[in-house]
PDB file of C-alpha atoms in Angstrom:
ATOM      1  CA  UNK A  83       6.736   0.392  -5.310  1.00 91.00           C
ATOM      2  CA  UNK A  84       5.769   2.795  -2.695  1.00 95.00           C
ATOM      3  CA  UNK A  85       2.240   3.821  -2.007  1.00 97.00           C
ATOM      4  CA  UNK A  86       1.676   7.297  -0.829  1.00 98.00           C
ATOM      5  CA  UNK A  87      -1.682   8.262   0.639  1.00 98.00           C
ATOM      6  CA  UNK A  88      -2.865  11.905  -0.087  1.00 97.00           C
ATOM      7  CA  UNK A  89      -5.192  13.144   2.705  1.00 95.00           C
ATOM      8  CA  UNK A  90      -6.600  16.389   4.064  1.00 92.00           C
ATOM      9  CA  UNK A  91      -9.937  18.288   4.206  1.00 87.00           C
ATOM     10  CA  UNK A  92     -12.027  19.514   1.419  1.00 88.00           C
ATOM     11  CA  UNK A  93     -10.302  22.500  -0.313  1.00 89.00           C
ATOM     12  CA  UNK A  94      -6.772  21.680   1.309  1.00 91.00           C
ATOM     13  CA  UNK A  95      -5.254  21.223  -2.491  1.00 93.00           C
ATOM     14  CA  UNK A  96      -4.965  17.699  -2.485  1.00 95.00           C
ATOM     15  CA  UNK A  97      -5.959  17.257  -6.208  1.00 94.00           C
ATOM     16  CA  UNK A  98      -3.406  19.721  -7.429  1.00 95.00           C
ATOM     17  CA  UNK A  99      -0.585  18.013  -5.204  1.00 97.00           C
ATOM     18  CA  UNK A 100      -1.808  14.756  -6.723  1.00 97.00           C
ATOM     19  CA  UNK A 101      -1.257  16.185  -9.997  1.00 97.00           C
ATOM     20  CA  UNK A 102       2.261  17.269  -9.182  1.00 97.00           C
ATOM     21  CA  UNK A 103       3.110  13.724  -8.226  1.00 98.00           C
ATOM     22  CA  UNK A 104       1.718  12.736 -11.385  1.00 97.00           C
ATOM     23  CA  UNK A 105       3.902  15.038 -13.488  1.00 96.00           C
ATOM     24  CA  UNK A 106       7.047  13.586 -11.591  1.00 96.00           C
ATOM     25  CA  UNK A 107       5.912  10.109 -12.633  1.00 95.00           C
ATOM     26  CA  UNK A 108       3.954   8.646  -9.983  1.00 96.00           C
ATOM     27  CA  UNK A 109       0.840   6.760 -11.119  1.00 97.00           C
ATOM     28  CA  UNK A 110      -2.049   8.451  -9.417  1.00 98.00           C
ATOM     29  CA  UNK A 111      -5.502   7.271  -8.211  1.00 98.00           C
ATOM     30  CA  UNK A 112      -8.441   9.341  -6.689  1.00 97.00           C
ATOM     31  CA  UNK A 113     -11.229   8.078  -4.467  1.00 95.00           C
ATOM     32  CA  UNK A 114     -13.617  10.500  -6.324  1.00 94.00           C
ATOM     33  CA  UNK A 115     -12.975   8.380  -9.403  1.00 96.00           C
ATOM     34  CA  UNK A 116     -13.310   5.192  -7.692  1.00 96.00           C
ATOM     35  CA  UNK A 117     -16.594   6.153  -6.274  1.00 95.00           C
ATOM     36  CA  UNK A 118     -17.626   7.072  -9.846  1.00 95.00           C
ATOM     37  CA  UNK A 119     -16.629   3.815 -11.116  1.00 96.00           C
ATOM     38  CA  UNK A 120     -18.708   1.898  -8.522  1.00 96.00           C
ATOM     39  CA  UNK A 121     -21.786   3.858  -9.239  1.00 95.00           C
ATOM     40  CA  UNK A 122     -22.236   3.682 -12.919  1.00 94.00           C
ATOM     41  CA  UNK A 123     -26.123   2.970 -13.838  1.00 94.00           C
ATOM     42  CA  UNK A 124     -27.576  -0.306 -12.699  1.00 91.00           C
ATOM     43  CA  UNK A 125     -24.129  -1.523 -10.719  1.00 96.00           C
ATOM     44  CA  UNK A 126     -24.242  -3.581  -7.534  1.00 96.00           C
ATOM     45  CA  UNK A 127     -23.285  -0.645  -5.734  1.00 97.00           C
ATOM     46  CA  UNK A 128     -26.019   1.879  -7.407  1.00 96.00           C
ATOM     47  CA  UNK A 129     -28.826  -0.688  -6.815  1.00 96.00           C
ATOM     48  CA  UNK A 130     -27.878  -0.604  -3.155  1.00 97.00           C
ATOM     49  CA  UNK A 131     -27.587   3.159  -2.776  1.00 96.00           C
ATOM     50  CA  UNK A 132     -30.997   3.418  -4.850  1.00 96.00           C
ATOM     51  CA  UNK A 133     -32.698   0.760  -2.276  1.00 96.00           C
ATOM     52  CA  UNK A 134     -31.200   2.806   0.534  1.00 95.00           C
ATOM     53  CA  UNK A 135     -32.147   6.619  -0.530  1.00 95.00           C
ATOM     54  CA  UNK A 136     -34.683   6.161  -2.953  1.00 94.00           C
ATOM     55  CA  UNK A 137     -35.500   7.006  -6.740  1.00 94.00           C
ATOM     56  CA  UNK A 138     -35.482  10.667  -6.032  1.00 95.00           C
ATOM     57  CA  UNK A 139     -31.676  10.478  -6.096  1.00 95.00           C
ATOM     58  CA  UNK A 140     -31.498   9.315  -9.682  1.00 95.00           C
ATOM     59  CA  UNK A 141     -32.231  10.712 -13.148  1.00 94.00           C
ATOM     60  CA  UNK A 142     -34.871   8.768 -15.955  1.00 91.00           C
ATOM     61  CA  UNK A 143     -31.559   7.282 -17.237  1.00 90.00           C
ATOM     62  CA  UNK A 144     -30.180   5.498 -13.868  1.00 91.00           C
ATOM     63  CA  UNK A 145     -27.586   7.950 -13.259  1.00 92.00           C
ATOM     64  CA  UNK A 146     -26.821   9.276  -9.644  1.00 94.00           C
ATOM     65  CA  UNK A 147     -27.539  12.733  -9.021  1.00 94.00           C
ATOM     66  CA  UNK A 148     -24.554  13.517  -7.309  1.00 92.00           C
ATOM     67  CA  UNK A 149     -25.000  17.231  -6.364  1.00 88.00           C
ATOM     68  CA  UNK A 150     -28.511  16.124  -4.659  1.00 91.00           C
ATOM     69  CA  UNK A 151     -26.994  13.286  -2.724  1.00 93.00           C
ATOM     70  CA  UNK A 152     -24.331  15.393  -1.654  1.00 88.00           C
ATOM     71  CA  UNK A 153     -26.565  18.152  -0.349  1.00 86.00           C
ATOM     72  CA  UNK A 154     -28.180  15.395   1.761  1.00 88.00           C
ATOM     73  CA  UNK A 155     -25.285  13.590   3.365  1.00 87.00           C
ATOM     74  CA  UNK A 156     -23.537  16.885   4.155  1.00 82.00           C
ATOM     75  CA  UNK A 157     -26.395  17.795   6.140  1.00 83.00           C
ATOM     76  CA  UNK A 158     -27.558  14.782   7.810  1.00 87.00           C
ATOM     77  CA  UNK A 159     -24.970  12.766   9.992  1.00 87.00           C
ATOM     78  CA  UNK A 160     -26.958   9.593   9.527  1.00 92.00           C
ATOM     79  CA  UNK A 161     -27.406   9.936   5.851  1.00 92.00           C
ATOM     80  CA  UNK A 162     -23.585  10.282   5.502  1.00 92.00           C
ATOM     81  CA  UNK A 163     -23.009   7.091   7.538  1.00 93.00           C
ATOM     82  CA  UNK A 164     -25.559   5.010   5.568  1.00 95.00           C
ATOM     83  CA  UNK A 165     -23.885   6.076   2.424  1.00 96.00           C
ATOM     84  CA  UNK A 166     -20.268   5.324   3.834  1.00 95.00           C
ATOM     85  CA  UNK A 167     -21.473   1.805   4.904  1.00 96.00           C
ATOM     86  CA  UNK A 168     -22.290   1.141   1.402  1.00 97.00           C
ATOM     87  CA  UNK A 169     -19.221   2.776  -0.304  1.00 97.00           C
ATOM     88  CA  UNK A 170     -16.364   2.413   1.962  1.00 97.00           C
ATOM     89  CA  UNK A 171     -15.874  -1.654   1.801  1.00 97.00           C
ATOM     90  CA  UNK A 172     -16.411  -1.292  -2.210  1.00 97.00           C
ATOM     91  CA  UNK A 173     -14.129   1.530  -2.533  1.00 97.00           C
ATOM     92  CA  UNK A 174     -11.359  -0.054  -0.481  1.00 98.00           C
ATOM     93  CA  UNK A 175     -11.740  -3.303  -2.491  1.00 97.00           C
ATOM     94  CA  UNK A 176     -11.422  -1.670  -5.873  1.00 97.00           C
ATOM     95  CA  UNK A 177      -8.336   0.337  -4.710  1.00 98.00           C
ATOM     96  CA  UNK A 178      -6.723  -2.533  -3.426  1.00 97.00           C
ATOM     97  CA  UNK A 179      -7.288  -4.315  -6.951  1.00 97.00           C
ATOM     98  CA  UNK A 180      -6.132  -1.201  -9.020  1.00 97.00           C
ATOM     99  CA  UNK A 181      -2.925  -1.205  -6.758  1.00 96.00           C
ATOM    100  CA  UNK A 182      -2.326  -4.972  -7.250  1.00 95.00           C
ATOM    101  CA  UNK A 183      -2.785  -4.339 -11.215  1.00 94.00           C
ATOM    102  CA  UNK A 184      -0.258  -1.550 -11.089  1.00 94.00           C
ATOM    103  CA  UNK A 185       2.094  -3.535  -9.203  1.00 90.00           C
ATOM    104  CA  UNK A 186       1.872  -6.254 -11.880  1.00 90.00           C
ATOM    105  CA  UNK A 187       2.999  -4.161 -14.461  1.00 84.00           C
ATOM    106  CA  UNK A 188       5.852  -4.911 -16.498  1.00 83.00           C
ATOM    107  CA  UNK A 189       7.216  -1.056 -16.181  1.00 86.00           C
ATOM    108  CA  UNK A 190       5.519  -0.225 -13.100  1.00 87.00           C
ATOM    109  CA  UNK A 191       6.009   3.140 -11.612  1.00 92.00           C
ATOM    110  CA  UNK A 192       8.283   3.751  -8.374  1.00 94.00           C
ATOM    111  CA  UNK A 193       5.552   5.525  -6.860  1.00 96.00           C
ATOM    112  CA  UNK A 194       1.589   5.379  -6.584  1.00 98.00           C
ATOM    113  CA  UNK A 195      -0.191   8.402  -5.127  1.00 98.00           C
ATOM    114  CA  UNK A 196      -3.535   7.917  -3.738  1.00 98.00           C
ATOM    115  CA  UNK A 197      -5.822  11.035  -2.957  1.00 97.00           C
ATOM    116  CA  UNK A 198      -8.418  10.133  -0.561  1.00 95.00           C
ATOM    117  CA  UNK A 199      -9.747  12.714   2.166  1.00 91.00           C
ATOM    118  CA  UNK A 200     -11.294   9.594   3.875  1.00 91.00           C
ATOM    119  CA  UNK A 201      -8.404   7.227   3.574  1.00 95.00           C
ATOM    120  CA  UNK A 202      -8.476   6.280   7.286  1.00 93.00           C
ATOM    121  CA  UNK A 203     -12.286   6.409   7.751  1.00 92.00           C
ATOM    122  CA  UNK A 204     -12.747   3.935   4.915  1.00 94.00           C
ATOM    123  CA  UNK A 205     -10.183   1.726   6.324  1.00 95.00           C
ATOM    124  CA  UNK A 206      -7.752   2.088   3.111  1.00 96.00           C
ATOM    125  CA  UNK A 207      -4.742   3.047   5.388  1.00 95.00           C
ATOM    126  CA  UNK A 208      -3.461  -0.434   5.374  1.00 96.00           C
ATOM    127  CA  UNK A 209      -2.807  -0.165   1.481  1.00 97.00           C
ATOM    128  CA  UNK A 210      -0.354   2.545   1.700  1.00 97.00           C
ATOM    129  CA  UNK A 211       3.220   2.976   2.969  1.00 96.00           C
ATOM    130  CA  UNK A 212       3.189   6.622   3.960  1.00 96.00           C
ATOM    131  CA  UNK A 213       0.651   9.318   4.340  1.00 97.00           C
ATOM    132  CA  UNK A 214       1.011  12.777   3.216  1.00 97.00           C
ATOM    133  CA  UNK A 215      -1.472  15.400   4.773  1.00 96.00           C
ATOM    134  CA  UNK A 216      -2.319  18.418   2.759  1.00 96.00           C
ATOM    135  CA  UNK A 217      -3.353  21.643   4.664  1.00 92.00           C
ATOM    136  CA  UNK A 218      -4.302  25.017   4.029  1.00 91.00           C
ATOM    137  CA  UNK A 219      -6.335  27.599   6.181  1.00 91.00           C
ATOM    138  CA  UNK A 220      -9.729  27.456   6.722  1.00 85.00           C
ATOM    139  CA  UNK A 221     -10.621  30.689   4.905  1.00 87.00           C
ATOM    140  CA  UNK A 222      -8.542  29.650   1.772  1.00 87.00           C
ATOM    141  CA  UNK A 223     -10.259  26.245   1.791  1.00 86.00           C
ATOM    142  CA  UNK A 224     -13.761  27.752   1.986  1.00 84.00           C
ATOM    143  CA  UNK A 225     -12.997  29.915  -1.028  1.00 86.00           C
ATOM    144  CA  UNK A 226     -11.833  27.261  -2.795  1.00 85.00           C
ATOM    145  CA  UNK A 227     -14.773  25.141  -2.191  1.00 84.00           C
ATOM    146  CA  UNK A 228     -17.162  27.930  -3.145  1.00 83.00           C
ATOM    147  CA  UNK A 229     -15.325  28.569  -6.380  1.00 83.00           C
ATOM    148  CA  UNK A 230     -14.954  24.841  -7.305  1.00 82.00           C
ATOM    149  CA  UNK A 231     -18.519  23.760  -6.450  1.00 76.00           C
ATOM    150  CA  UNK A 232     -20.405  27.228  -7.263  1.00 77.00           C
ATOM    151  CA  UNK A 233     -21.655  27.154  -3.682  1.00 75.00           C
ATOM    152  CA  UNK A 234     -22.835  29.866  -1.286  1.00 78.00           C
ATOM    153  CA  UNK A 235     -20.977  30.759   1.800  1.00 78.00           C
ATOM    154  CA  UNK A 236     -23.241  28.740   3.839  1.00 78.00           C
ATOM    155  CA  UNK A 237     -23.038  25.559   1.893  1.00 75.00           C
ATOM    156  CA  UNK A 238     -19.504  25.567   1.404  1.00 75.00           C
ATOM    157  CA  UNK A 239     -19.043  25.824   5.210  1.00 78.00           C
ATOM    158  CA  UNK A 240     -21.550  23.086   6.007  1.00 74.00           C
ATOM    159  CA  UNK A 241     -19.524  20.799   3.646  1.00 73.00           C
ATOM    160  CA  UNK A 242     -16.218  21.818   5.186  1.00 74.00           C
ATOM    161  CA  UNK A 243     -17.544  21.468   8.577  1.00 74.00           C
ATOM    162  CA  UNK A 244     -18.616  17.802   7.607  1.00 69.00           C
ATOM    163  CA  UNK A 245     -14.965  17.091   6.698  1.00 65.00           C
ATOM    164  CA  UNK A 246     -13.658  18.549  10.027  1.00 65.00           C
ATOM    165  CA  UNK A 247     -16.209  16.717  12.098  1.00 59.00           C
ATOM    166  CA  UNK A 248     -14.765  13.574  10.514  1.00 57.00           C
ATOM    167  CA  UNK A 249     -11.411  14.303  11.107  1.00 59.00           C
ATOM    168  CA  UNK A 250     -10.212  14.668   7.806  1.00 60.00           C
ATOM    169  CA  UNK A 251      -8.457  17.972   8.577  1.00 59.00           C
ATOM    170  CA  UNK A 252      -6.233  16.121  11.392  1.00 64.00           C
ATOM    171  CA  UNK A 253      -5.857  12.256   9.815  1.00 74.00           C
ATOM    172  CA  UNK A 254      -2.781  10.611  11.063  1.00 86.00           C
ATOM    173  CA  UNK A 255       0.127  11.425   8.369  1.00 94.00           C
ATOM    174  CA  UNK A 256       3.821  10.929   8.192  1.00 94.00           C
ATOM    175  CA  UNK A 257       4.315  14.191   6.235  1.00 96.00           C
ATOM    176  CA  UNK A 258       2.723  17.410   5.779  1.00 96.00           C
ATOM    177  CA  UNK A 259       2.462  20.053   3.175  1.00 96.00           C
ATOM    178  CA  UNK A 260       0.567  23.471   3.273  1.00 95.00           C
ATOM    179  CA  UNK A 261      -0.724  24.245  -0.022  1.00 95.00           C
ATOM    180  CA  UNK A 262      -1.394  27.894   0.586  1.00 94.00           C
ATOM    181  CA  UNK A 263       1.891  29.430  -1.301  1.00 95.00           C
ATOM    182  CA  UNK A 264       2.955  30.161  -4.721  1.00 95.00           C
ATOM    183  CA  UNK A 265       2.719  27.087  -7.318  1.00 95.00           C
ATOM    184  CA  UNK A 266       6.230  26.918  -8.066  1.00 96.00           C
ATOM    185  CA  UNK A 267       7.157  26.824  -4.379  1.00 97.00           C
ATOM    186  CA  UNK A 268       4.499  24.042  -4.119  1.00 97.00           C
ATOM    187  CA  UNK A 269       6.046  22.253  -6.807  1.00 97.00           C
ATOM    188  CA  UNK A 270       9.478  22.319  -5.215  1.00 96.00           C
ATOM    189  CA  UNK A 271       8.092  21.019  -2.065  1.00 97.00           C
ATOM    190  CA  UNK A 272       6.385  18.218  -3.767  1.00 97.00           C
ATOM    191  CA  UNK A 273       9.681  17.399  -5.839  1.00 96.00           C
ATOM    192  CA  UNK A 274      11.568  17.356  -2.609  1.00 96.00           C
ATOM    193  CA  UNK A 275       9.156  14.684  -0.968  1.00 96.00           C
ATOM    194  CA  UNK A 276       9.036  12.917  -4.191  1.00 96.00           C
ATOM    195  CA  UNK A 277      12.940  12.272  -4.051  1.00 94.00           C
ATOM    196  CA  UNK A 278      12.830  11.212  -0.446  1.00 94.00           C
ATOM    197  CA  UNK A 279       9.997   8.725  -0.957  1.00 94.00           C
ATOM    198  CA  UNK A 280      11.600   7.498  -4.191  1.00 89.00           C
ATOM    199  CA  UNK A 281      14.969   7.278  -2.234  1.00 82.00           C
ATOM    200  CA  UNK A 282      13.247   5.126   0.535  1.00 62.00           C
ATOM    201  CA  UNK A 283      11.698   2.988  -2.412  1.00 54.00           C
ATOM    202  CA  UNK A 284      15.159   2.355  -3.978  1.00 47.00           C
ATOM    203  CA  UNK A 285      16.604   1.551  -0.559  1.00 49.00           C
ATOM    204  CA  UNK A 286      13.902  -0.990   0.169  1.00 46.00           C
TER     205      UNK A 286
END
């Protein structure tokens, strides 16, 4: 079983590429889903976040106000670092557990694709065999972020700048795909890479 990390800055097209690998038969894991699993009401991680940032970031049911916290961390490097110090070790541990679980399956997939913009930053690169960086021109990424998150140009730019400052648009990678192309053409690129990686897995 080969594990592929899918990295790239916000709005680069990582999720679309991940879905394409899933259609081809790869198991898929998203870092966003890991964080949501960790941040259920009254979990140990949620309690740590609450203690660090305060009750104002939670609703009456104990649910994290993700949008409000995101706004805080994208405008404050200190807030971002404090949150990452809590989340990253837990996310890597959870990811490792999920990969082990998939590896024990009687019908385990040939490939697992892990989408995580911050794969290197959080220390998860040791868990993957290869890394694919997904790219797109900055203006394309900006438009995607605005449309997806319903943000103003300034808000979207701040989030994009935060990823760039963290080096997420230039993370070390073995492969690179530009997602700014027709979907059919991108699918062909993903299929081609999948065949290469599956071939590597079979050979080993």
